[in-house]
Coordinates of C-alpha atoms in Angstrom, one line a residue:
M1 CA 0.0 0.0 0.0
K2 CA 1.3 3.4 -0.9
N3 CA 2.4 5.4 2.1
L4 CA 2.4 9.3 2.0
P5 CA 3.3 10.5 5.5
A6 CA 5.5 13.3 4.5
L7 CA 3.0 14.5 2.0
I8 CA 0.2 14.5 4.5
I9 CA 2.3 16.6 6.8
T10 CA 3.1 19.2 4.2
F11 CA 0.3 19.4 1.8
S12 CA -1.6 22.1 3.7
I13 CA 1.4 24.5 4.1
F14 CA 0.2 26.8 1.3
G15 CA -3.5 26.0 1.7
I16 CA -5.5 27.2 4.7
S17 CA -3.2 28.3 7.5
F18 CA -4.6 26.6 10.5
A19 CA -1.4 26.5 12.6
Q20 CA -0.5 30.1 12.8
K21 CA -2.0 33.5 12.0
S22 CA -1.0 34.6 8.5
E23 CA 2.1 36.8 8.1
S24 CA 0.8 38.1 4.7
E25 CA -0.1 41.6 5.9
L26 CA 3.4 42.1 7.3
L27 CA 5.0 40.7 4.1
E28 CA 3.0 42.9 1.7
N29 CA 5.8 45.4 1.3
Y30 CA 8.5 42.8 0.6
D31 CA 9.5 41.2 -2.7
F32 CA 10.9 38.0 -1.2
Y33 CA 12.6 36.5 1.9
V34 CA 15.2 33.8 2.3
E35 CA 15.1 31.3 5.1
K36 CA 18.2 29.3 6.1
N37 CA 17.3 26.0 7.7
I38 CA 20.3 25.6 10.0
E39 CA 18.9 22.6 11.8
M40 CA 18.9 20.6 8.6
G41 CA 22.4 21.6 7.4
K42 CA 23.1 23.7 4.3
W43 CA 19.5 24.0 3.0
S44 CA 17.8 27.3 2.3
T45 CA 14.6 28.4 0.7
K46 CA 13.8 31.6 -1.2
Y47 CA 10.1 32.7 -1.1
Y48 CA 9.0 35.2 -3.8
L49 CA 6.0 37.3 -2.7
T50 CA 2.9 38.8 -4.4
N51 CA 0.7 40.8 -2.1
G52 CA 2.2 39.1 0.9
L53 CA 1.5 35.6 -0.4
V54 CA 4.2 33.1 -1.6
S55 CA 4.1 33.0 -5.4
V56 CA 7.4 31.1 -6.1
Q57 CA 9.4 28.8 -3.8
E58 CA 13.0 27.9 -4.6
N59 CA 14.9 25.3 -2.6
Y60 CA 18.7 25.4 -2.4
W61 CA 21.5 23.1 -1.1
K62 CA 24.4 25.5 -0.4
N63 CA 24.1 27.8 -3.4
E64 CA 22.7 25.2 -5.8
L65 CA 19.1 25.4 -6.9
R66 CA 17.5 22.0 -6.3
S67 CA 13.8 22.6 -7.0
R68 CA 11.4 25.4 -7.9
K69 CA 7.6 25.7 -7.5
E70 CA 5.0 28.3 -8.5
F71 CA 1.7 28.8 -6.7
K72 CA -1.6 30.2 -7.9
Y73 CA -4.3 31.3 -5.5
D74 CA -8.0 31.7 -5.7
K75 CA -9.9 34.9 -4.6
Y76 CA -9.9 33.7 -1.0
G77 CA -6.1 33.3 -0.7
N78 CA -6.1 29.5 -0.9
V79 CA -3.7 27.6 -3.3
E80 CA -5.6 26.2 -6.3
R81 CA -2.6 25.2 -8.4
E82 CA 1.0 24.2 -7.7
T83 CA 3.5 23.9 -10.6
N84 CA 6.9 22.3 -10.3
T85 CA 9.1 24.1 -12.8
F86 CA 12.5 22.7 -12.0
D87 CA 14.0 19.6 -10.4
I88 CA 17.8 19.0 -10.0
N89 CA 17.4 15.5 -11.4
E90 CA 15.1 16.4 -14.4
G91 CA 16.0 20.0 -15.2
Q92 CA 13.2 22.3 -16.5
I93 CA 9.8 20.6 -16.0
N94 CA 6.1 21.6 -16.0
D95 CA 4.5 19.3 -13.5
I96 CA 1.1 20.8 -12.6
S97 CA -1.0 19.8 -9.5
N98 CA -4.5 21.2 -9.4
L99 CA -6.6 21.4 -6.2
K100 CA -10.3 21.4 -6.5
L101 CA -11.7 23.7 -3.8
E102 CA -15.4 23.7 -2.8
Y103 CA -16.9 26.5 -0.7
D104 CA -20.1 27.0 1.3
A105 CA -20.4 30.8 0.9
T106 CA -16.8 31.9 1.9
L107 CA -15.9 28.8 3.9
L108 CA -13.7 26.2 2.4
V109 CA -15.5 22.9 3.1
R110 CA -13.7 20.4 0.7
K111 CA -10.3 20.1 -1.0
E112 CA -9.5 17.4 -3.6
F113 CA -5.8 16.7 -4.5
D114 CA -4.6 15.3 -7.8
F115 CA -3.0 12.3 -6.1
G116 CA -6.4 11.0 -4.8
M117 CA -6.7 12.6 -1.4
T118 CA -9.7 14.6 -0.3
E119 CA -10.0 16.7 2.8
K120 CA -13.4 17.7 4.3
Y121 CA -13.6 20.7 6.7
S122 CA -16.5 21.2 9.1
D123 CA -17.7 22.4 12.6
F124 CA -16.5 25.9 12.0
N125 CA -15.8 28.4 14.8
K126 CA -16.7 32.1 14.9
L127 CA -13.5 32.9 13.0
G128 CA -14.5 30.6 10.2
K129 CA -11.9 28.0 11.0
P130 CA -12.7 24.3 10.9
K131 CA -12.6 22.3 14.2
L132 CA -12.8 19.0 12.3
I133 CA -10.8 17.8 9.3
E134 CA -11.6 14.4 7.7
R135 CA -9.3 12.8 5.1
M136 CA -10.4 10.3 2.5
E137 CA -8.2 8.5 -0.1
E138 CA -8.1 6.2 -3.0
P139 CA -7.6 2.5 -2.1
D140 CA -3.9 2.5 -2.9
I141 CA -3.1 5.5 -0.7
K142 CA -2.6 5.3 3.0
A143 CA -3.5 8.7 4.6
W144 CA -2.4 9.6 8.1
P145 CA -4.0 11.1 10.0
Y146 CA -7.5 10.3 8.7
K147 CA -9.3 12.6 11.2
E148 CA -8.1 15.7 13.1
L149 CA -9.8 17.7 15.9
I150 CA -8.6 21.3 16.3
E151 CA -9.0 24.0 19.0
Y152 CA -8.0 27.6 18.4
D153 CA -7.2 30.7 20.5
K154 CA -8.9 34.1 20.0
N155 CA -6.4 35.0 17.3
G156 CA -7.1 31.9 15.2
N157 CA -3.9 30.1 16.2
V158 CA -4.2 26.3 16.8
I159 CA -3.8 25.6 20.5
Q160 CA -4.5 21.8 20.3
S161 CA -4.6 19.2 17.5
I162 CA -5.8 15.7 18.1
E163 CA -5.0 13.4 15.2
F164 CA -6.4 9.9 14.7
G165 CA -4.6 7.6 12.3
I166 CA -3.4 4.1 11.4
Y167 CA 0.1 3.2 10.5
E168 CA 2.4 0.2 10.1
D169 CA 5.3 -0.1 12.4
L170 CA 8.8 -1.5 11.5
N171 CA 7.6 -5.1 12.3
G172 CA 4.6 -4.8 10.0
K173 CA 2.1 -4.4 12.8
I174 CA -0.9 -2.2 12.2
I175 CA -1.3 0.5 14.9
N176 CA -4.3 2.7 15.7
E177 CA -2.9 5.9 17.1
K178 CA -4.1 9.1 18.8
A179 CA -1.7 11.9 18.7
T180 CA -2.3 15.0 20.8
T181 CA -0.3 18.2 20.2
N182 CA -0.6 21.3 22.3
Y183 CA 0.8 24.7 21.1
K184 CA 1.5 28.1 22.7
Y185 CA 2.3 31.4 21.0
D186 CA 4.0 34.7 21.8
D187 CA 2.3 38.1 21.4
R188 CA 3.2 38.1 17.7
N189 CA 1.5 34.8 17.0
N190 CA 4.7 32.9 16.5
L191 CA 5.0 29.4 18.0
I192 CA 6.9 29.2 21.3
E193 CA 6.0 25.8 22.8
I194 CA 5.0 22.3 21.5
H195 CA 3.9 19.4 23.7
R196 CA 3.2 16.0 22.1
E197 CA 1.4 13.0 23.5
Y198 CA 0.7 9.6 21.9
E199 CA -1.7 6.8 22.6
P200 CA -0.3 4.2 22.7
K201 CA 2.8 5.8 24.1
R202 CA 5.9 6.4 21.8
E203 CA 9.5 6.8 22.7
F204 CA 11.0 10.3 22.1
P205 CA 12.7 11.6 20.1
I206 CA 10.8 10.4 17.1
P207 CA 12.8 10.3 13.8
I208 CA 11.1 11.9 10.7
T209 CA 12.2 11.2 7.2
G210 CA 13.6 14.5 5.7
G211 CA 13.0 16.5 8.9
P212 CA 14.2 17.0 12.4
F213 CA 13.5 14.7 15.3
L214 CA 10.2 15.2 17.2
Y215 CA 10.5 15.7 20.9
E216 CA 7.9 15.6 23.6
Y217 CA 8.6 19.2 24.5
E218 CA 10.0 21.8 22.2
Y219 CA 10.4 25.5 23.0
F220 CA 11.1 28.4 20.7
R221 CA 12.1 32.1 20.8
Y222 CA 12.7 34.7 18.1
K223 CA 14.5 37.8 17.3
Y224 CA 12.5 40.4 15.3
N225 CA 13.1 43.2 12.8
K226 CA 11.5 46.6 13.2
N227 CA 8.4 45.5 11.2
G228 CA 7.6 42.6 13.6
L229 CA 8.9 39.8 11.3
W230 CA 11.3 37.2 12.9
T231 CA 14.9 37.1 11.7
K232 CA 16.3 34.4 14.0
K233 CA 14.6 31.4 15.4
Y234 CA 15.9 29.4 18.4
K235 CA 14.8 26.0 19.6
T236 CA 15.2 24.4 23.1
V237 CA 15.0 20.7 23.7
N238 CA 16.2 18.8 26.8
G239 CA 17.4 22.1 28.3
K240 CA 19.7 23.0 25.4
E241 CA 19.0 25.9 23.1
Y242 CA 20.3 26.3 19.5
L243 CA 19.7 28.4 16.5
V244 CA 17.6 26.6 13.9
A245 CA 16.7 29.2 11.3
K246 CA 17.5 32.6 9.9
R247 CA 15.5 34.9 7.6
K248 CA 16.4 37.9 5.5
Y249 CA 13.7 40.0 3.9
K250 CA 14.0 42.2 0.8

């Protein structure tokens, strides 16, 4: 069975922003910003902006371009098309992924992906954010999580996410899992604390393919520029703090 855990984690990044209040208003006067991912080595990403929204994303290893994507948004600011235009292994490409978005008035209630995944959003709060996400997939795709319950603060930031999913462990055993993640934010709506719990319990840290380890508790702090955008991001785990990312805005 096809397994898409990394895709499930990342496919909402440029869709609805449930995890954090949008930075788009603060970014409206910038053409682009570059974020260095110090935690993952020599990787950096350049984000080109149009009216505060990311229109192009370029990923670099050291100074070498590895991939490039373009994003098209609908009138509500949700991504409706993603086009891969460059890949280090293939050169110039034109790989288009369309998202079919369905609304009830101005509320996004359904999103269909080209690869066979569908997300349904419901139980909206007063800010118009969904408290329930349900994921459905084609028979050859294994989606995780298949259901997610979300709570928000007064600013629309996610303060708790409860995910229900099924996965196969290294021994081939099928596990039904409940993952609860609690979040806290600073006065600029940037994440400062994560607390994770799993049923059944899991050993921390948890390795993630292509990403940093997940810890039970993670803490963050930031340095900001005069416009309120963060320029340095620090992470603390097990009592040790280290710089994980830098940003430059132009």
